[in-house]
Amino acid sequence: MGIYIVSIGVHIPEKIITNDDLSETLDTSDEWIYSHTGIKRRHIAGEHEFASDMAVSAAQKALEKASMAATDIDMIIVATSTPDYLGYPSTASLVQDRIGAKPAAALDVSAACSGFVYGLETARGMILGKTAKNVLVIGSEINSRILNWKDRNTCVLFGDGAGAVILSEDVHISSGIMKTILKAEGDGSDSLMIKAGGIRYPFDSEGTAPDDRYIYMDGRRVYNFAVRANTELIKDLLASENLSYSDLKYIVPHQANIRIIQAAAARLKLPESLFFSNMEEYANTSAASIPIALNEMVNKNLLSRGDILMFLGFGAGLTYGGTLLRW
Ligand code: UT7
């Protein structure tokens, strides 16, 4: 029996902001951003576009590719840190209504940039437990709304987008998810956070420091964590299935920064070509980055049935997690 990805759909906003565009208003340059991150451009959602809109668009494309109806879906999981509303209702409930998937269960996963890997494993657990058969797992992020566009330390790093996969079970196939590892280091929560706007520190137009509404990041601390998390996940996932590096066709990491990938590859003495990257075009789209990368890999015919892949997620929380699967 295999629990496998049936199809993928993405939504990429049309508007593009290049590094050169940013350097017109910020003390930065294409040279600095590209050499420190591998990012050239990012796509930014329209003024009236929200996480649910992008999630709906990605989900509809995934359904179309799978030749499935929305009513075939019995669970919708949306991984997002930029939900339309603060919990009530979940973004997944809005998606369920808009795509016509009633009465599918709907829940949001809050695990920041690890959200897609966490969501995928939540879906697999639901399928294994016979709670659901076909699950839509969506990462959708409007990072542009939680960025301080005057802070060159953070705003150059992120973009908007959504990616959706349909996860299903097939008793006749042996491909699919082999192993998942999910972890967190909550003691690093303060290194990547939005300080105000939640229940503990509600936004107050007179009392809240304006910058506290946006992403705060201790870049060096997050970088060190990310390199360590990626190397640990790669080693532990392979060991769990008695596999070696040469068994892998591709590693699909969360697309945060090319230097994180390069450092992890160097530590494990792996070729960089084993890691797929497309952050040059999209920057860091948080929970959407892995399905957006996967979609591009499929479109470029990089994957064949039977290939072994690894997804790696890491981000605020500090959460991290990886999935090993046979395509
Ligand atoms: O999903 C997880 C999300 N987060 C991440 O993946 C981020 C992980 N961290 C990183 O990727 C890196 O730490 C950064 C790319 C954020 C920063 O790179 P760095 O090599 O660690 O630079 P730094 O923070 O040590 O800053 C070096 C210099 C500083 O100037 P001074 O103090 O040496 O004069 C910064 O102010 O670079 C400056 N700087 C910039 N300069 C031009 C920081 N951002 C910029 C910028 N343009 N955009």
Coordinates of C-alpha atoms and ligand atoms in Angstrom, one line a residue:
M1 CA 0.0 0.0 0.0
G2 CA 1.3 3.5 -0.8
I3 CA 0.2 6.9 0.4
Y4 CA 1.4 9.1 -2.4
I5 CA 1.1 12.5 -4.1
V6 CA -1.5 12.2 -6.8
S7 CA -1.1 15.7 -8.3
I8 CA 0.3 19.2 -7.6
G9 CA -1.1 22.7 -8.4
V10 CA 0.4 26.1 -7.7
H11 CA -0.6 29.7 -7.6
I12 CA 2.2 32.2 -8.4
P13 CA 1.2 35.9 -8.2
E14 CA 1.9 37.9 -11.3
K15 CA 3.6 40.9 -9.8
I16 CA 7.4 40.6 -9.6
I17 CA 9.8 42.6 -7.4
T18 CA 13.4 42.3 -8.4
N19 CA 16.5 42.9 -6.3
D20 CA 17.1 46.0 -8.4
D21 CA 13.6 47.2 -7.6
L22 CA 14.3 46.9 -3.9
S23 CA 17.6 48.7 -4.2
E24 CA 15.7 51.8 -5.4
T25 CA 14.2 52.3 -1.9
L26 CA 16.5 50.3 0.4
D27 CA 20.2 50.4 1.1
T28 CA 20.8 47.1 -0.6
S29 CA 21.9 45.8 -4.0
D30 CA 21.3 42.9 -6.4
E31 CA 24.9 41.8 -5.7
W32 CA 24.5 41.6 -1.9
I33 CA 21.1 39.9 -2.0
Y34 CA 22.1 37.3 -4.7
S35 CA 25.5 36.5 -3.2
H36 CA 24.1 36.2 0.3
T37 CA 20.9 34.3 -0.5
G38 CA 20.6 33.1 -4.1
I39 CA 17.5 35.2 -4.6
K40 CA 16.9 37.4 -7.6
R41 CA 13.1 38.0 -7.6
R42 CA 10.0 37.4 -5.6
H43 CA 6.3 37.3 -6.6
I44 CA 4.0 39.5 -4.7
A45 CA 0.2 39.0 -4.3
G46 CA -2.3 41.6 -5.4
E47 CA -3.7 44.1 -3.0
H48 CA -7.0 42.2 -2.8
E49 CA -5.5 38.7 -2.8
F50 CA -5.3 36.7 0.4
A51 CA -3.9 33.3 1.5
S52 CA -7.3 31.6 0.9
D53 CA -7.5 33.0 -2.7
M54 CA -4.1 31.6 -3.6
A55 CA -4.9 28.3 -1.8
V56 CA -8.1 27.9 -3.8
S57 CA -6.4 28.6 -7.1
A58 CA -3.6 26.0 -6.3
A59 CA -6.2 23.5 -5.0
Q60 CA -8.3 23.8 -8.2
K61 CA -5.3 23.1 -10.4
A62 CA -4.3 20.1 -8.3
L63 CA -7.9 18.7 -8.6
E64 CA -8.0 19.3 -12.3
K65 CA -4.7 17.5 -12.9
A66 CA -5.9 14.5 -10.8
S67 CA -9.2 14.5 -12.7
M68 CA -10.9 14.6 -9.3
A69 CA -14.0 16.5 -8.1
A70 CA -13.8 18.7 -5.0
T71 CA -16.3 16.3 -3.4
D72 CA -13.8 13.5 -3.7
I73 CA -11.7 15.4 -1.0
D74 CA -12.5 14.5 2.6
M75 CA -9.9 16.6 4.3
I76 CA -8.3 20.0 3.6
I77 CA -5.1 21.0 5.5
V78 CA -3.8 24.5 4.9
A79 CA -0.3 25.3 6.2
T80 CA 0.0 29.0 6.6
S81 CA 1.5 31.7 8.9
T82 CA -0.5 34.4 7.1
P83 CA -4.1 33.2 7.5
D84 CA -7.0 35.4 6.3
Y85 CA -8.3 35.5 9.9
L86 CA -6.8 34.9 13.4
G87 CA -7.9 31.3 13.8
Y88 CA -11.7 32.0 13.5
P89 CA -12.3 30.7 10.9
S90 CA -9.4 28.6 9.6
T91 CA -8.2 29.4 6.1
A92 CA -8.9 25.7 5.3
S93 CA -12.6 26.2 6.0
L94 CA -12.7 29.2 3.6
V95 CA -11.0 27.0 0.9
Q96 CA -13.5 24.1 1.6
D97 CA -16.4 26.4 0.9
R98 CA -14.9 28.1 -2.2
I99 CA -13.9 24.9 -4.0
G100 CA -17.2 23.2 -3.0
A101 CA -15.7 20.4 -0.9
K102 CA -18.4 20.3 1.7
P103 CA -18.4 18.4 4.1
A104 CA -14.6 17.7 4.0
A105 CA -12.8 18.3 7.3
A106 CA -10.8 21.5 7.4
L107 CA -7.9 22.6 9.5
D108 CA -4.9 24.9 9.4
V109 CA -1.4 23.9 10.4
S110 CA 0.8 26.5 12.1
A111 CA 4.4 25.3 11.7
A112 CA 5.8 28.3 9.7
C113 CA 8.1 27.2 6.9
S114 CA 8.0 23.6 8.0
G115 CA 4.2 23.7 7.6
F116 CA 4.1 21.7 4.3
V117 CA 6.0 18.8 5.8
Y118 CA 4.0 18.9 9.0
G119 CA 0.8 19.1 7.0
L120 CA 1.8 16.2 4.7
E121 CA 2.5 14.0 7.8
T122 CA -0.8 15.1 9.4
A123 CA -2.6 14.0 6.2
R124 CA -0.7 10.7 6.1
G125 CA -1.7 10.0 9.7
M126 CA -5.4 10.8 8.8
I127 CA -5.2 8.4 5.9
L128 CA -3.5 5.6 7.9
G129 CA -6.1 6.1 10.7
K130 CA -8.9 5.7 8.1
T131 CA -10.2 9.2 9.0
A132 CA -9.7 10.4 5.4
K133 CA -9.0 8.9 1.9
N134 CA -8.1 11.9 -0.2
V135 CA -6.5 14.9 1.5
L136 CA -5.6 18.3 0.0
V137 CA -2.4 19.6 1.6
I138 CA -1.8 23.3 0.8
G139 CA 0.9 25.7 1.7
S140 CA -0.2 29.3 1.1
E141 CA 1.6 32.4 2.2
I142 CA 1.2 36.2 1.8
N143 CA 4.5 37.0 3.4
S144 CA 4.5 40.5 1.8
R145 CA 1.9 41.6 4.4
I146 CA 4.0 40.7 7.4
L147 CA 7.3 42.2 6.1
N148 CA 8.7 45.5 7.1
W149 CA 9.6 46.8 3.7
K150 CA 12.1 49.2 5.3
D151 CA 14.0 46.4 6.9
R152 CA 16.7 45.1 4.5
N153 CA 17.5 42.3 6.9
T154 CA 14.2 40.6 6.2
C155 CA 12.2 42.0 3.4
V156 CA 14.6 40.9 0.7
L157 CA 14.2 37.3 1.7
F158 CA 10.5 36.5 1.2
G159 CA 7.8 36.2 -1.4
D160 CA 4.2 35.1 -1.8
G161 CA 2.7 32.0 -3.4
A162 CA 0.8 28.8 -2.9
G163 CA 1.2 25.1 -3.7
A164 CA -1.3 22.3 -3.2
V165 CA -0.9 18.5 -3.4
I166 CA -3.5 15.7 -3.2
L167 CA -2.4 12.9 -1.0
S168 CA -4.2 9.6 -1.4
E169 CA -3.8 5.9 -0.7
D170 CA -3.5 3.1 -3.2
V171 CA -3.3 -0.5 -2.1
H172 CA -1.8 -1.5 -5.5
I173 CA 1.3 0.6 -5.4
S174 CA 4.5 0.6 -3.3
S175 CA 5.5 4.2 -4.0
G176 CA 4.7 7.1 -1.7
I177 CA 5.8 8.4 1.7
M178 CA 8.3 6.1 3.4
K179 CA 9.3 8.0 6.5
T180 CA 8.8 11.4 8.2
I181 CA 10.6 13.0 11.0
L182 CA 9.1 16.1 12.7
K183 CA 10.9 18.1 15.4
A184 CA 11.0 21.5 17.1
E185 CA 13.3 23.5 19.3
G186 CA 10.8 25.8 21.1
D187 CA 13.7 27.5 23.0
G188 CA 14.6 29.2 19.7
S189 CA 11.1 30.7 19.3
D190 CA 12.4 34.2 19.9
S191 CA 14.8 34.1 17.0
L192 CA 12.1 34.4 14.4
M193 CA 8.8 35.9 15.4
I194 CA 6.1 38.5 14.9
K195 CA 6.1 40.2 18.3
A196 CA 2.7 42.0 18.3
G197 CA -0.8 41.3 16.9
G198 CA -1.6 38.1 18.7
I199 CA -3.5 37.7 22.0
R200 CA -0.5 38.2 24.3
Y201 CA 0.5 41.5 22.7
P202 CA -2.5 42.7 20.7
F203 CA -1.9 45.4 18.1
D204 CA -2.6 48.8 19.6
S205 CA -2.2 51.7 17.2
E206 CA -0.8 53.9 20.0
G207 CA 1.1 51.5 22.1
T208 CA 2.6 49.0 19.6
A209 CA 6.0 49.8 18.1
P210 CA 5.3 49.8 14.4
D211 CA 8.1 47.4 13.6
D212 CA 6.7 44.8 16.0
R213 CA 3.9 44.0 13.6
Y214 CA 6.3 42.5 11.2
I215 CA 8.7 39.6 11.0
Y216 CA 11.7 39.9 13.3
M217 CA 14.6 37.6 12.7
D218 CA 18.0 36.9 14.2
G219 CA 19.3 35.9 10.8
R220 CA 22.6 34.4 12.0
R221 CA 20.9 32.2 14.7
V222 CA 18.3 31.0 12.2
Y223 CA 21.0 30.3 9.7
N224 CA 23.0 28.1 12.1
F225 CA 19.8 26.3 13.2
A226 CA 18.8 25.7 9.6
V227 CA 22.2 24.2 8.5
R228 CA 22.2 21.9 11.6
A229 CA 18.5 20.9 11.1
N230 CA 19.0 20.0 7.5
T231 CA 22.1 17.9 8.0
E232 CA 20.5 16.1 10.9
L233 CA 17.3 15.4 8.9
I234 CA 19.2 14.1 5.9
K235 CA 21.3 11.7 8.0
D236 CA 18.5 10.5 10.2
L237 CA 16.0 10.0 7.4
L238 CA 18.4 7.9 5.3
A239 CA 19.5 5.9 8.3
S240 CA 15.9 5.1 9.2
E241 CA 15.4 3.4 5.9
N242 CA 18.9 1.9 5.6
L243 CA 19.5 4.1 2.5
S244 CA 22.6 6.0 1.5
Y245 CA 23.1 9.3 -0.3
S246 CA 23.5 7.6 -3.7
D247 CA 19.9 6.2 -3.4
L248 CA 18.5 9.8 -3.5
K249 CA 17.4 11.4 -6.8
Y250 CA 16.8 14.8 -5.3
I251 CA 16.6 16.6 -2.0
V252 CA 13.8 19.3 -2.1
P253 CA 14.6 21.7 0.7
H254 CA 12.5 24.6 1.9
Q255 CA 13.7 27.4 -0.3
A256 CA 15.1 29.9 2.2
N257 CA 18.6 30.6 1.2
I258 CA 21.1 28.9 -1.2
R259 CA 23.9 29.3 1.4
I260 CA 22.0 27.1 3.9
I261 CA 21.8 24.4 1.2
Q262 CA 25.5 24.8 0.2
A263 CA 26.6 24.6 3.9
A264 CA 24.5 21.5 4.5
A265 CA 25.8 19.9 1.3
A266 CA 29.4 20.7 2.3
R267 CA 29.0 19.3 5.8
L268 CA 27.7 16.0 4.4
K269 CA 30.1 16.0 1.4
L270 CA 27.1 15.9 -1.0
P271 CA 27.0 17.5 -4.5
E272 CA 24.9 20.7 -4.5
S273 CA 23.2 19.3 -7.7
L274 CA 21.4 16.8 -5.5
F275 CA 19.5 19.7 -4.0
F276 CA 16.7 21.3 -6.1
S277 CA 16.5 25.1 -5.8
N278 CA 14.3 27.8 -7.3
M279 CA 14.5 30.5 -4.7
E280 CA 16.2 32.6 -7.3
E281 CA 12.7 33.2 -8.9
Y282 CA 10.4 33.0 -5.8
A283 CA 12.5 33.8 -2.7
N284 CA 11.2 32.2 0.5
T285 CA 7.5 31.4 0.2
S286 CA 7.4 29.7 3.6
A287 CA 5.0 26.7 3.7
A288 CA 4.5 27.0 -0.1
S289 CA 8.1 26.6 -1.1
I290 CA 8.3 22.8 -1.3
P291 CA 5.2 22.2 -3.4
I292 CA 6.1 25.1 -5.7
A293 CA 9.6 23.5 -6.1
L294 CA 8.0 20.1 -6.7
N295 CA 5.7 21.4 -9.3
E296 CA 8.6 22.9 -11.2
M297 CA 10.5 19.7 -11.0
V298 CA 7.5 17.8 -12.5
N299 CA 7.1 20.4 -15.3
K300 CA 10.8 20.1 -16.1
N301 CA 10.4 16.2 -16.3
L302 CA 13.1 15.8 -13.6
L303 CA 11.2 13.0 -11.8
S304 CA 10.5 9.4 -12.8
R305 CA 8.4 6.9 -11.0
G306 CA 10.5 5.1 -8.4
D307 CA 12.9 8.0 -7.7
I308 CA 13.6 8.5 -4.0
L309 CA 13.1 12.1 -2.9
M310 CA 13.5 14.0 0.4
F311 CA 11.6 17.1 1.5
L312 CA 13.2 19.2 4.2
G313 CA 11.3 21.9 6.1
F314 CA 12.6 24.4 8.7
G315 CA 11.5 27.7 10.1
A316 CA 9.9 29.6 13.0
G317 CA 9.2 27.7 16.1
L318 CA 11.9 26.7 15.6
T319 CA 10.3 23.7 13.7
Y320 CA 11.9 21.3 11.4
G321 CA 10.9 18.1 9.6
G322 CA 11.7 15.9 6.6
T323 CA 9.9 13.4 4.5
L324 CA 11.4 10.6 2.5
L325 CA 9.3 9.3 -0.3
R326 CA 9.4 7.2 -3.4
W327 CA 7.9 9.1 -6.4
Ligands
UT7_1 O1 12.5 30.1 6.7 C1 13.6 30.4 7.4 C2 13.8 31.9 7.2 N1 15.0 32.5 7.5 C3 16.2 32.2 7.0 O2 16.4 31.3 6.2 C4 17.3 33.2 7.3 C5 18.6 32.5 7.7 N2 19.7 33.5 7.7 C6 20.3 33.9 6.6 O3 20.0 33.5 5.5 C7 21.4 35.0 6.7 O4 21.7 35.2 8.1 C8 21.0 36.3 6.1 C9 20.9 36.2 4.6 C10 19.6 36.8 6.7 C11 22.0 37.4 6.4 O5 23.3 37.0 5.9 P1 24.6 37.1 6.8 O6 25.7 36.8 5.9 O7 24.3 36.4 8.0 O8 24.6 38.7 7.0 P2 24.6 39.4 8.4 O9 23.3 39.4 9.0 O10 25.8 39.0 9.2 O11 24.9 40.9 8.0 C12 26.1 41.3 7.4 C13 26.0 42.7 6.9 C14 25.5 43.7 8.0 O12 26.1 44.9 7.9 P3 27.2 45.3 8.9 O13 26.5 45.3 10.3 O14 28.3 44.3 8.8 O15 27.6 46.7 8.5 C15 24.0 43.8 7.6 O16 23.5 45.0 8.0 O17 25.1 42.8 5.8 C16 24.1 43.8 6.1 N3 22.9 43.4 5.4 C17 22.6 43.9 4.2 N4 23.3 44.6 3.3 C18 22.7 44.9 2.1 C19 21.9 42.7 5.9 N5 20.9 42.6 4.9 C20 21.3 43.3 3.9 C21 20.8 43.6 2.6 N6 21.5 44.4 1.7 N7 19.6 43.2 2.2

